[in-house]
PDB file of C-alpha atoms in Angstrom:
ATOM      1  CA  ALA A1296      13.250 -21.739 -10.218  1.00 57.00           C
ATOM      2  CA  GLN A1297      10.624 -19.162 -11.684  1.00 66.00           C
ATOM      3  CA  LYS A1298      10.160 -18.854 -15.489  1.00 91.00           C
ATOM      4  CA  ILE A1299       8.336 -15.797 -15.433  1.00 95.00           C
ATOM      5  CA  THR A1300       9.589 -12.797 -13.059  1.00 95.00           C
ATOM      6  CA  GLN A1301       8.148 -10.075 -12.901  1.00 96.00           C
ATOM      7  CA  THR A1302       9.598  -8.003 -10.110  1.00 95.00           C
ATOM      8  CA  GLN A1303       7.373  -4.915  -9.924  1.00 95.00           C
ATOM      9  CA  PRO A1304       4.220  -5.638  -6.858  1.00 93.00           C
ATOM     10  CA  GLY A1305       3.106  -2.170  -7.592  1.00 95.00           C
ATOM     11  CA  MET A1306       3.199   0.936 -10.117  1.00 95.00           C
ATOM     12  CA  PHE A1307       2.199   4.391  -9.716  1.00 96.00           C
ATOM     13  CA  VAL A1308       1.856   6.202 -13.035  1.00 97.00           C
ATOM     14  CA  GLN A1309       0.022   9.587 -14.137  1.00 97.00           C
ATOM     15  CA  GLU A1310      -2.306   9.935 -16.423  1.00 97.00           C
ATOM     16  CA  LYS A1311      -1.436   9.803 -19.890  1.00 97.00           C
ATOM     17  CA  GLU A1312       1.817   9.013 -18.996  1.00 97.00           C
ATOM     18  CA  ALA A1313       2.902   6.120 -20.599  1.00 97.00           C
ATOM     19  CA  VAL A1314       4.292   2.952 -18.180  1.00 97.00           C
ATOM     20  CA  THR A1315       6.733   0.101 -18.566  1.00 98.00           C
ATOM     21  CA  LEU A1316       5.885  -2.953 -16.670  1.00 98.00           C
ATOM     22  CA  ASP A1317       8.769  -5.019 -16.958  1.00 98.00           C
ATOM     23  CA  CYS A1318       8.878  -9.347 -17.470  1.00 98.00           C
ATOM     24  CA  THR A1319      11.474 -11.635 -17.967  1.00 97.00           C
ATOM     25  CA  TYR A1320      11.142 -15.217 -18.677  1.00 96.00           C
ATOM     26  CA  ASP A1321      13.063 -18.299 -18.614  1.00 95.00           C
ATOM     27  CA  THR A1322      12.552 -21.010 -21.077  1.00 91.00           C
ATOM     28  CA  SER A1323      15.340 -23.958 -23.534  1.00 88.00           C
ATOM     29  CA  ASP A1324      12.220 -24.149 -25.514  1.00 85.00           C
ATOM     30  CA  PRO A1325      12.828 -22.639 -29.387  1.00 85.00           C
ATOM     31  CA  SER A1326       8.872 -21.764 -29.617  1.00 84.00           C
ATOM     32  CA  TYR A1327       7.414 -20.072 -26.976  1.00 88.00           C
ATOM     33  CA  GLY A1328       4.677 -18.005 -26.768  1.00 90.00           C
ATOM     34  CA  LEU A1329       4.605 -14.629 -24.442  1.00 94.00           C
ATOM     35  CA  PHE A1330       1.432 -12.896 -23.551  1.00 95.00           C
ATOM     36  CA  TRP A1331      -0.193  -9.542 -20.828  1.00 97.00           C
ATOM     37  CA  TYR A1332      -3.173 -10.150 -19.577  1.00 96.00           C
ATOM     38  CA  LYS A1333      -5.145  -7.919 -17.630  1.00 96.00           C
ATOM     39  CA  GLN A1334      -7.235  -8.148 -14.376  1.00 94.00           C
ATOM     40  CA  PRO A1335      -9.570  -5.872 -13.023  1.00 93.00           C
ATOM     41  CA  SER A1336     -10.737  -6.031  -9.362  1.00 89.00           C
ATOM     42  CA  SER A1337     -14.043  -8.101 -11.390  1.00 86.00           C
ATOM     43  CA  GLY A1338     -11.479 -10.914 -11.473  1.00 86.00           C
ATOM     44  CA  GLU A1339     -11.842 -11.304 -15.157  1.00 86.00           C
ATOM     45  CA  MET A1340      -8.311 -11.953 -16.962  1.00 91.00           C
ATOM     46  CA  ILE A1341      -8.211  -9.790 -20.553  1.00 93.00           C
ATOM     47  CA  PHE A1342      -6.309 -11.053 -22.766  1.00 93.00           C
ATOM     48  CA  LEU A1343      -4.164  -7.931 -24.166  1.00 96.00           C
ATOM     49  CA  ILE A1344      -1.020  -8.930 -26.281  1.00 95.00           C
ATOM     50  CA  TYR A1345       0.786 -12.233 -27.715  1.00 93.00           C
ATOM     51  CA  GLN A1346       4.369 -12.074 -29.101  1.00 93.00           C
ATOM     52  CA  GLY A1347       5.524 -14.972 -30.888  1.00 89.00           C
ATOM     53  CA  SER A1348       8.855 -16.660 -30.723  1.00 89.00           C
ATOM     54  CA  TYR A1349       9.673 -16.469 -33.565  1.00 88.00           C
ATOM     55  CA  ASP A1350       8.082 -13.134 -34.252  1.00 89.00           C
ATOM     56  CA  GLN A1351      10.717 -10.126 -35.634  1.00 88.00           C
ATOM     57  CA  GLN A1352       8.609  -7.131 -35.065  1.00 93.00           C
ATOM     58  CA  ASN A1353       7.348  -6.153 -31.364  1.00 95.00           C
ATOM     59  CA  ALA A1354       3.766  -6.462 -31.691  1.00 94.00           C
ATOM     60  CA  THR A1355       1.471  -3.655 -30.800  1.00 95.00           C
ATOM     61  CA  GLU A1356      -2.210  -3.612 -30.077  1.00 94.00           C
ATOM     62  CA  GLY A1357      -3.608   0.146 -30.170  1.00 96.00           C
ATOM     63  CA  ARG A1358      -2.499   1.592 -26.779  1.00 97.00           C
ATOM     64  CA  TYR A1359       0.036  -1.835 -25.932  1.00 97.00           C
ATOM     65  CA  SER A1360       2.761  -2.528 -26.601  1.00 97.00           C
ATOM     66  CA  LEU A1361       5.554  -5.471 -26.400  1.00 97.00           C
ATOM     67  CA  ASN A1362       9.119  -4.713 -25.921  1.00 96.00           C
ATOM     68  CA  PHE A1363      10.687  -7.974 -26.756  1.00 96.00           C
ATOM     69  CA  GLN A1364      14.733  -8.728 -26.076  1.00 96.00           C
ATOM     70  CA  LYS A1365      14.872 -11.970 -27.203  1.00 94.00           C
ATOM     71  CA  ALA A1366      18.485 -12.068 -25.802  1.00 94.00           C
ATOM     72  CA  ARG A1367      18.097 -10.580 -22.978  1.00 95.00           C
ATOM     73  CA  LYS A1368      14.364 -13.323 -22.224  1.00 96.00           C
ATOM     74  CA  SER A1369      12.677 -10.041 -21.915  1.00 97.00           C
ATOM     75  CA  ALA A1370       8.709  -9.264 -22.601  1.00 97.00           C
ATOM     76  CA  ASN A1371       8.208  -5.924 -21.111  1.00 98.00           C
ATOM     77  CA  LEU A1372       5.039  -4.496 -21.485  1.00 98.00           C
ATOM     78  CA  VAL A1373       4.569  -0.523 -22.049  1.00 98.00           C
ATOM     79  CA  ILE A1374       1.432   0.998 -22.313  1.00 98.00           C
ATOM     80  CA  SER A1375       0.943   4.461 -23.133  1.00 96.00           C
ATOM     81  CA  ALA A1376      -1.232   7.112 -22.522  1.00 96.00           C
ATOM     82  CA  SER A1377      -2.066   5.916 -19.548  1.00 97.00           C
ATOM     83  CA  GLN A1378      -6.237   5.921 -18.713  1.00 97.00           C
ATOM     84  CA  LEU A1379      -7.647   5.061 -14.760  1.00 97.00           C
ATOM     85  CA  GLY A1380      -9.107   2.615 -16.606  1.00 96.00           C
ATOM     86  CA  ASP A1381      -6.107   0.764 -16.877  1.00 97.00           C
ATOM     87  CA  SER A1382      -5.896   0.841 -12.913  1.00 97.00           C
ATOM     88  CA  ALA A1383      -5.536  -3.267 -12.137  1.00 97.00           C
ATOM     89  CA  MET A1384      -3.084  -5.990 -12.111  1.00 96.00           C
ATOM     90  CA  TYR A1385      -1.493  -6.975 -15.249  1.00 97.00           C
ATOM     91  CA  PHE A1386      -0.187 -10.827 -15.458  1.00 96.00           C
ATOM     92  CA  CYS A1387       2.930 -11.860 -17.941  1.00 97.00           C
ATOM     93  CA  ALA A1388       2.051 -15.326 -18.841  1.00 95.00           C
ATOM     94  CA  MET A1389       4.588 -17.426 -21.393  1.00 93.00           C
ATOM     95  CA  ARG A1390       3.374 -20.691 -23.450  1.00 89.00           C
ATOM     96  CA  GLU A1391       5.387 -24.054 -23.436  1.00 79.00           C
ATOM     97  CA  GLY A1392       4.849 -26.995 -25.656  1.00 73.00           C
ATOM     98  CA  THR A1393       2.228 -27.783 -28.079  1.00 71.00           C
ATOM     99  CA  ILE A1394      -1.181 -28.796 -26.622  1.00 67.00           C
ATOM    100  CA  TYR A1395      -0.201 -32.079 -27.030  1.00 70.00           C
ATOM    101  CA  ASN A1396       3.122 -32.624 -24.768  1.00 68.00           C
ATOM    102  CA  GLN A1397       2.138 -29.898 -22.353  1.00 67.00           C
ATOM    103  CA  GLY A1398      -1.894 -28.953 -22.786  1.00 67.00           C
ATOM    104  CA  GLY A1399      -0.409 -25.917 -23.968  1.00 73.00           C
ATOM    105  CA  LYS A1400      -0.511 -24.407 -20.813  1.00 79.00           C
ATOM    106  CA  LEU A1401       0.241 -20.971 -19.196  1.00 87.00           C
ATOM    107  CA  ILE A1402       3.093 -20.019 -17.196  1.00 91.00           C
ATOM    108  CA  PHE A1403       2.026 -16.734 -15.529  1.00 93.00           C
ATOM    109  CA  GLY A1404       4.330 -14.090 -13.062  1.00 94.00           C
ATOM    110  CA  GLN A1405       3.270 -12.738  -9.972  1.00 93.00           C
ATOM    111  CA  GLY A1406       1.223  -9.976 -11.746  1.00 95.00           C
ATOM    112  CA  THR A1407       1.833  -6.313 -11.356  1.00 96.00           C
ATOM    113  CA  GLU A1408      -0.434  -3.924  -9.656  1.00 96.00           C
ATOM    114  CA  LEU A1409      -0.482  -0.900 -11.977  1.00 97.00           C
ATOM    115  CA  SER A1410      -3.031   2.126 -10.349  1.00 97.00           C
ATOM    116  CA  VAL A1411      -2.583   4.928 -12.550  1.00 97.00           C
ATOM    117  CA  LYS A1412      -3.405   8.828 -10.551  1.00 96.00           C
ATOM    118  CA  PRO A1413      -5.600  11.699 -12.258  1.00 94.00           C
TER     119      PRO A1413
ATOM    120  CA  GLU B 120     -21.718 -11.343 -25.956  1.00 51.00           C
ATOM    121  CA  THR B 121     -18.823 -11.923 -23.510  1.00 71.00           C
ATOM    122  CA  GLY B 122     -17.048 -15.203 -25.191  1.00 93.00           C
ATOM    123  CA  VAL B 123     -16.338 -16.921 -21.640  1.00 96.00           C
ATOM    124  CA  THR B 124     -19.736 -17.427 -19.045  1.00 96.00           C
ATOM    125  CA  GLN B 125     -18.976 -18.765 -15.908  1.00 97.00           C
ATOM    126  CA  THR B 126     -22.082 -19.718 -13.283  1.00 97.00           C
ATOM    127  CA  PRO B 127     -22.725 -19.526 -10.267  1.00 97.00           C
ATOM    128  CA  ARG B 128     -19.897 -16.160 -10.051  1.00 95.00           C
ATOM    129  CA  HIS B 129     -20.019 -16.493  -5.867  1.00 96.00           C
ATOM    130  CA  LEU B 130     -20.417 -19.383  -4.279  1.00 96.00           C
ATOM    131  CA  VAL B 131     -19.954 -20.139  -0.748  1.00 95.00           C
ATOM    132  CA  MET B 132     -20.223 -24.139   0.123  1.00 93.00           C
ATOM    133  CA  GLY B 133     -20.012 -26.360   3.539  1.00 90.00           C
ATOM    134  CA  MET B 134     -16.681 -29.247   3.120  1.00 88.00           C
ATOM    135  CA  THR B 135     -19.356 -31.799   3.632  1.00 87.00           C
ATOM    136  CA  ASN B 136     -21.393 -30.563   0.626  1.00 88.00           C
ATOM    137  CA  LYS B 137     -21.725 -31.309  -3.377  1.00 93.00           C
ATOM    138  CA  LYS B 138     -21.020 -28.518  -6.471  1.00 95.00           C
ATOM    139  CA  SER B 139     -20.409 -28.027  -9.927  1.00 97.00           C
ATOM    140  CA  LEU B 140     -19.172 -24.479 -11.777  1.00 98.00           C
ATOM    141  CA  LYS B 141     -19.746 -24.188 -15.255  1.00 98.00           C
ATOM    142  CA  CYS B 142     -18.213 -22.992 -17.450  1.00 98.00           C
ATOM    143  CA  GLU B 143     -19.124 -21.938 -21.600  1.00 97.00           C
ATOM    144  CA  GLN B 144     -16.852 -21.187 -23.856  1.00 97.00           C
ATOM    145  CA  HIS B 145     -18.858 -18.595 -27.433  1.00 95.00           C
ATOM    146  CA  LEU B 146     -15.795 -18.050 -29.354  1.00 95.00           C
ATOM    147  CA  GLY B 147     -15.608 -21.408 -30.761  1.00 94.00           C
ATOM    148  CA  HIS B 148     -12.536 -22.895 -29.740  1.00 93.00           C
ATOM    149  CA  ASN B 149     -11.408 -25.689 -29.292  1.00 90.00           C
ATOM    150  CA  ALA B 150      -9.160 -26.421 -26.299  1.00 91.00           C
ATOM    151  CA  MET B 151     -10.173 -25.421 -22.709  1.00 93.00           C
ATOM    152  CA  TYR B 152      -8.982 -25.393 -18.860  1.00 93.00           C
ATOM    153  CA  TRP B 153      -9.776 -24.584 -15.790  1.00 95.00           C
ATOM    154  CA  TYR B 154      -6.787 -22.531 -13.749  1.00 94.00           C
ATOM    155  CA  LYS B 155      -7.237 -21.579  -9.943  1.00 95.00           C
ATOM    156  CA  GLN B 156      -5.746 -18.515  -8.367  1.00 94.00           C
ATOM    157  CA  SER B 157      -5.225 -18.179  -4.873  1.00 92.00           C
ATOM    158  CA  ALA B 158      -4.945 -15.322  -2.941  1.00 85.00           C
ATOM    159  CA  LYS B 159      -0.840 -13.600  -3.390  1.00 74.00           C
ATOM    160  CA  LYS B 160      -0.005 -15.939  -5.979  1.00 81.00           C
ATOM    161  CA  PRO B 161       0.025 -16.593  -9.607  1.00 84.00           C
ATOM    162  CA  LEU B 162      -2.304 -18.723 -11.423  1.00 89.00           C
ATOM    163  CA  GLU B 163      -2.003 -22.048 -11.399  1.00 90.00           C
ATOM    164  CA  LEU B 164      -3.070 -24.417 -13.929  1.00 90.00           C
ATOM    165  CA  MET B 165      -5.343 -27.705 -13.057  1.00 93.00           C
ATOM    166  CA  PHE B 166      -6.973 -29.525 -16.738  1.00 93.00           C
ATOM    167  CA  VAL B 167      -6.453 -28.928 -20.295  1.00 91.00           C
ATOM    168  CA  TYR B 168      -9.812 -30.550 -22.446  1.00 91.00           C
ATOM    169  CA  SER B 169      -8.611 -30.407 -26.175  1.00 86.00           C
ATOM    170  CA  LEU B 170     -11.252 -31.084 -28.848  1.00 81.00           C
ATOM    171  CA  GLU B 171     -13.191 -32.630 -25.761  1.00 80.00           C
ATOM    172  CA  GLU B 172     -10.552 -34.954 -23.929  1.00 83.00           C
ATOM    173  CA  ARG B 173      -8.432 -34.511 -21.073  1.00 83.00           C
ATOM    174  CA  VAL B 174      -4.497 -33.955 -21.703  1.00 80.00           C
ATOM    175  CA  GLU B 175      -3.485 -32.395 -18.569  1.00 77.00           C
ATOM    176  CA  ASN B 176      -4.108 -32.839 -15.213  1.00 79.00           C
ATOM    177  CA  ASN B 177      -1.816 -30.681 -12.552  1.00 76.00           C
ATOM    178  CA  SER B 178      -1.579 -33.262  -9.626  1.00 85.00           C
ATOM    179  CA  VAL B 179      -4.483 -31.674  -8.884  1.00 92.00           C
ATOM    180  CA  PRO B 180      -6.471 -32.980  -5.450  1.00 93.00           C
ATOM    181  CA  SER B 181      -9.793 -35.917  -6.764  1.00 93.00           C
ATOM    182  CA  ARG B 182     -11.680 -33.536  -4.881  1.00 95.00           C
ATOM    183  CA  PHE B 183     -12.205 -31.735  -8.101  1.00 96.00           C
ATOM    184  CA  SER B 184     -13.227 -33.563 -11.014  1.00 95.00           C
ATOM    185  CA  PRO B 185     -14.009 -31.719 -14.442  1.00 95.00           C
ATOM    186  CA  GLU B 186     -15.970 -32.893 -17.384  1.00 95.00           C
ATOM    187  CA  CYS B 187     -16.123 -32.079 -20.429  1.00 94.00           C
ATOM    188  CA  PRO B 188     -19.609 -33.280 -22.394  1.00 94.00           C
ATOM    189  CA  ASN B 189     -18.543 -31.112 -25.471  1.00 93.00           C
ATOM    190  CA  SER B 190     -15.841 -28.143 -27.095  1.00 91.00           C
ATOM    191  CA  SER B 191     -18.150 -25.384 -25.588  1.00 95.00           C
ATOM    192  CA  HIS B 192     -18.525 -26.766 -21.454  1.00 97.00           C
ATOM    193  CA  LEU B 193     -16.710 -27.436 -19.120  1.00 97.00           C
ATOM    194  CA  PHE B 194     -17.487 -28.130 -15.729  1.00 97.00           C
ATOM    195  CA  LEU B 195     -16.014 -28.671 -12.479  1.00 97.00           C
ATOM    196  CA  HIS B 196     -17.550 -30.876  -9.596  1.00 97.00           C
ATOM    197  CA  LEU B 197     -16.391 -30.098  -6.705  1.00 96.00           C
ATOM    198  CA  HIS B 198     -16.871 -32.621  -3.086  1.00 93.00           C
ATOM    199  CA  THR B 199     -15.412 -32.472   0.402  1.00 93.00           C
ATOM    200  CA  LEU B 200     -13.464 -29.149  -0.334  1.00 93.00           C
ATOM    201  CA  GLN B 201     -11.429 -28.255   2.610  1.00 94.00           C
ATOM    202  CA  PRO B 202     -10.400 -24.137   3.702  1.00 93.00           C
ATOM    203  CA  GLU B 203      -7.478 -23.998   1.640  1.00 93.00           C
ATOM    204  CA  ASP B 204      -9.559 -24.114  -2.377  1.00 95.00           C
ATOM    205  CA  SER B 205     -11.052 -21.063  -1.301  1.00 96.00           C
ATOM    206  CA  ALA B 206      -9.952 -19.365  -4.543  1.00 96.00           C
ATOM    207  CA  LEU B 207     -10.830 -17.840  -7.475  1.00 96.00           C
ATOM    208  CA  TYR B 208     -11.406 -20.360 -10.853  1.00 97.00           C
ATOM    209  CA  LEU B 209     -10.623 -19.328 -13.751  1.00 96.00           C
ATOM    210  CA  CYS B 210     -12.492 -21.000 -17.119  1.00 96.00           C
ATOM    211  CA  ALA B 211     -10.365 -20.127 -20.336  1.00 95.00           C
ATOM    212  CA  SER B 212     -10.735 -20.986 -23.825  1.00 94.00           C
ATOM    213  CA  SER B 213      -7.956 -21.183 -26.947  1.00 91.00           C
ATOM    214  CA  GLN B 214      -7.664 -22.579 -30.455  1.00 88.00           C
ATOM    215  CA  SER B 215      -5.499 -25.594 -30.823  1.00 80.00           C
ATOM    216  CA  GLN B 216      -4.111 -26.265 -34.461  1.00 75.00           C
ATOM    217  CA  THR B 217      -2.118 -28.836 -35.341  1.00 71.00           C
ATOM    218  CA  GLY B 218      -1.198 -28.874 -31.599  1.00 66.00           C
ATOM    219  CA  GLU B 219      -0.253 -25.724 -31.702  1.00 70.00           C
ATOM    220  CA  THR B 220      -2.610 -23.355 -28.928  1.00 68.00           C
ATOM    221  CA  TYR B 221      -2.801 -19.406 -28.880  1.00 79.00           C
ATOM    222  CA  GLU B 222      -4.372 -17.074 -27.071  1.00 88.00           C
ATOM    223  CA  GLN B 223      -6.178 -17.964 -24.713  1.00 91.00           C
ATOM    224  CA  TYR B 224      -9.614 -16.301 -23.341  1.00 93.00           C
ATOM    225  CA  PHE B 225     -11.257 -16.037 -19.577  1.00 94.00           C
ATOM    226  CA  GLY B 226     -14.138 -16.337 -17.969  1.00 94.00           C
ATOM    227  CA  PRO B 227     -14.803 -13.591 -14.929  1.00 93.00           C
ATOM    228  CA  GLY B 228     -14.279 -16.186 -12.654  1.00 94.00           C
ATOM    229  CA  THR B 229     -16.467 -18.054  -9.700  1.00 96.00           C
ATOM    230  CA  ARG B 230     -15.291 -16.592  -6.647  1.00 95.00           C
ATOM    231  CA  LEU B 231     -15.255 -20.187  -3.843  1.00 96.00           C
ATOM    232  CA  THR B 232     -15.205 -19.343  -0.126  1.00 96.00           C
ATOM    233  CA  VAL B 233     -15.360 -22.999   1.511  1.00 94.00           C
ATOM    234  CA  THR B 234     -16.293 -22.859   4.626  1.00 92.00           C
TER     235      THR B 234
END
C-alpha cells in the first residue's frame, strides 16, 4: 500500500488565483513529519514547508500553507496568489522514524504537475 | 551560494565505465542522502549517512558504492551500470539531533544516462 498518495497527476490554475494540491498519507507511527517540495524542470528539489505530527497549528511559509487534517490523514498544500514561476512538479513527502532506525528517510508521493496560466 | 552542490550535472557513461558522483553541502548538516529519481516514479532513497556512518542501505545493487569521507562530502561510485540505472540522482542533507531529522535540502542532481 502506498504511504503517500497524490491523486492529481496534473493541475491548472490561473495566475493570481489560489490552488490546493492534495496529499494523503498512511502511517501508524505517532511521530512523523510531512513535507512539500517543488521540483522545477531544472531538477532541483526545493523545500517549501514542513508540518510535524504534533504541531497544533497549520504551517505557513509566505504564499504556502499546509492544511493539516490529522484525523483524515491529509496534508494538502495551498498556494495563494499563483505566479507563473510556480509551474513545477510538487511532491508531498513523509518522514517516519528516526535517523537511527529508518535513516530519517523521506517517502515521496508521485507528484502533481502544476501549470500556472497567464 | 547554493547549500548543496553536485557534480557533474550531466553524465553519459557506457556499461563498462567507472565514474563517481560528488556531492558537497555547505549547511553544516550532519546527515547526507542519495536518492534516485527515475521517470514516472517517486524518489527512492538509496543511502543515508549520519555523522559519516552509513545507517541505511535500501537494498541497492552493489554496482553503486557510496563513500562519505566527512560530514560535508558524499560520493557515489558507479561501475558496470545497466541502462535501467539511467535516472536523476539527487543528493540531500539534513540536520539530525538526538535521532530526529529535519527538512532535507537537495542539490540540483546529476542526470545520468547509461548507454
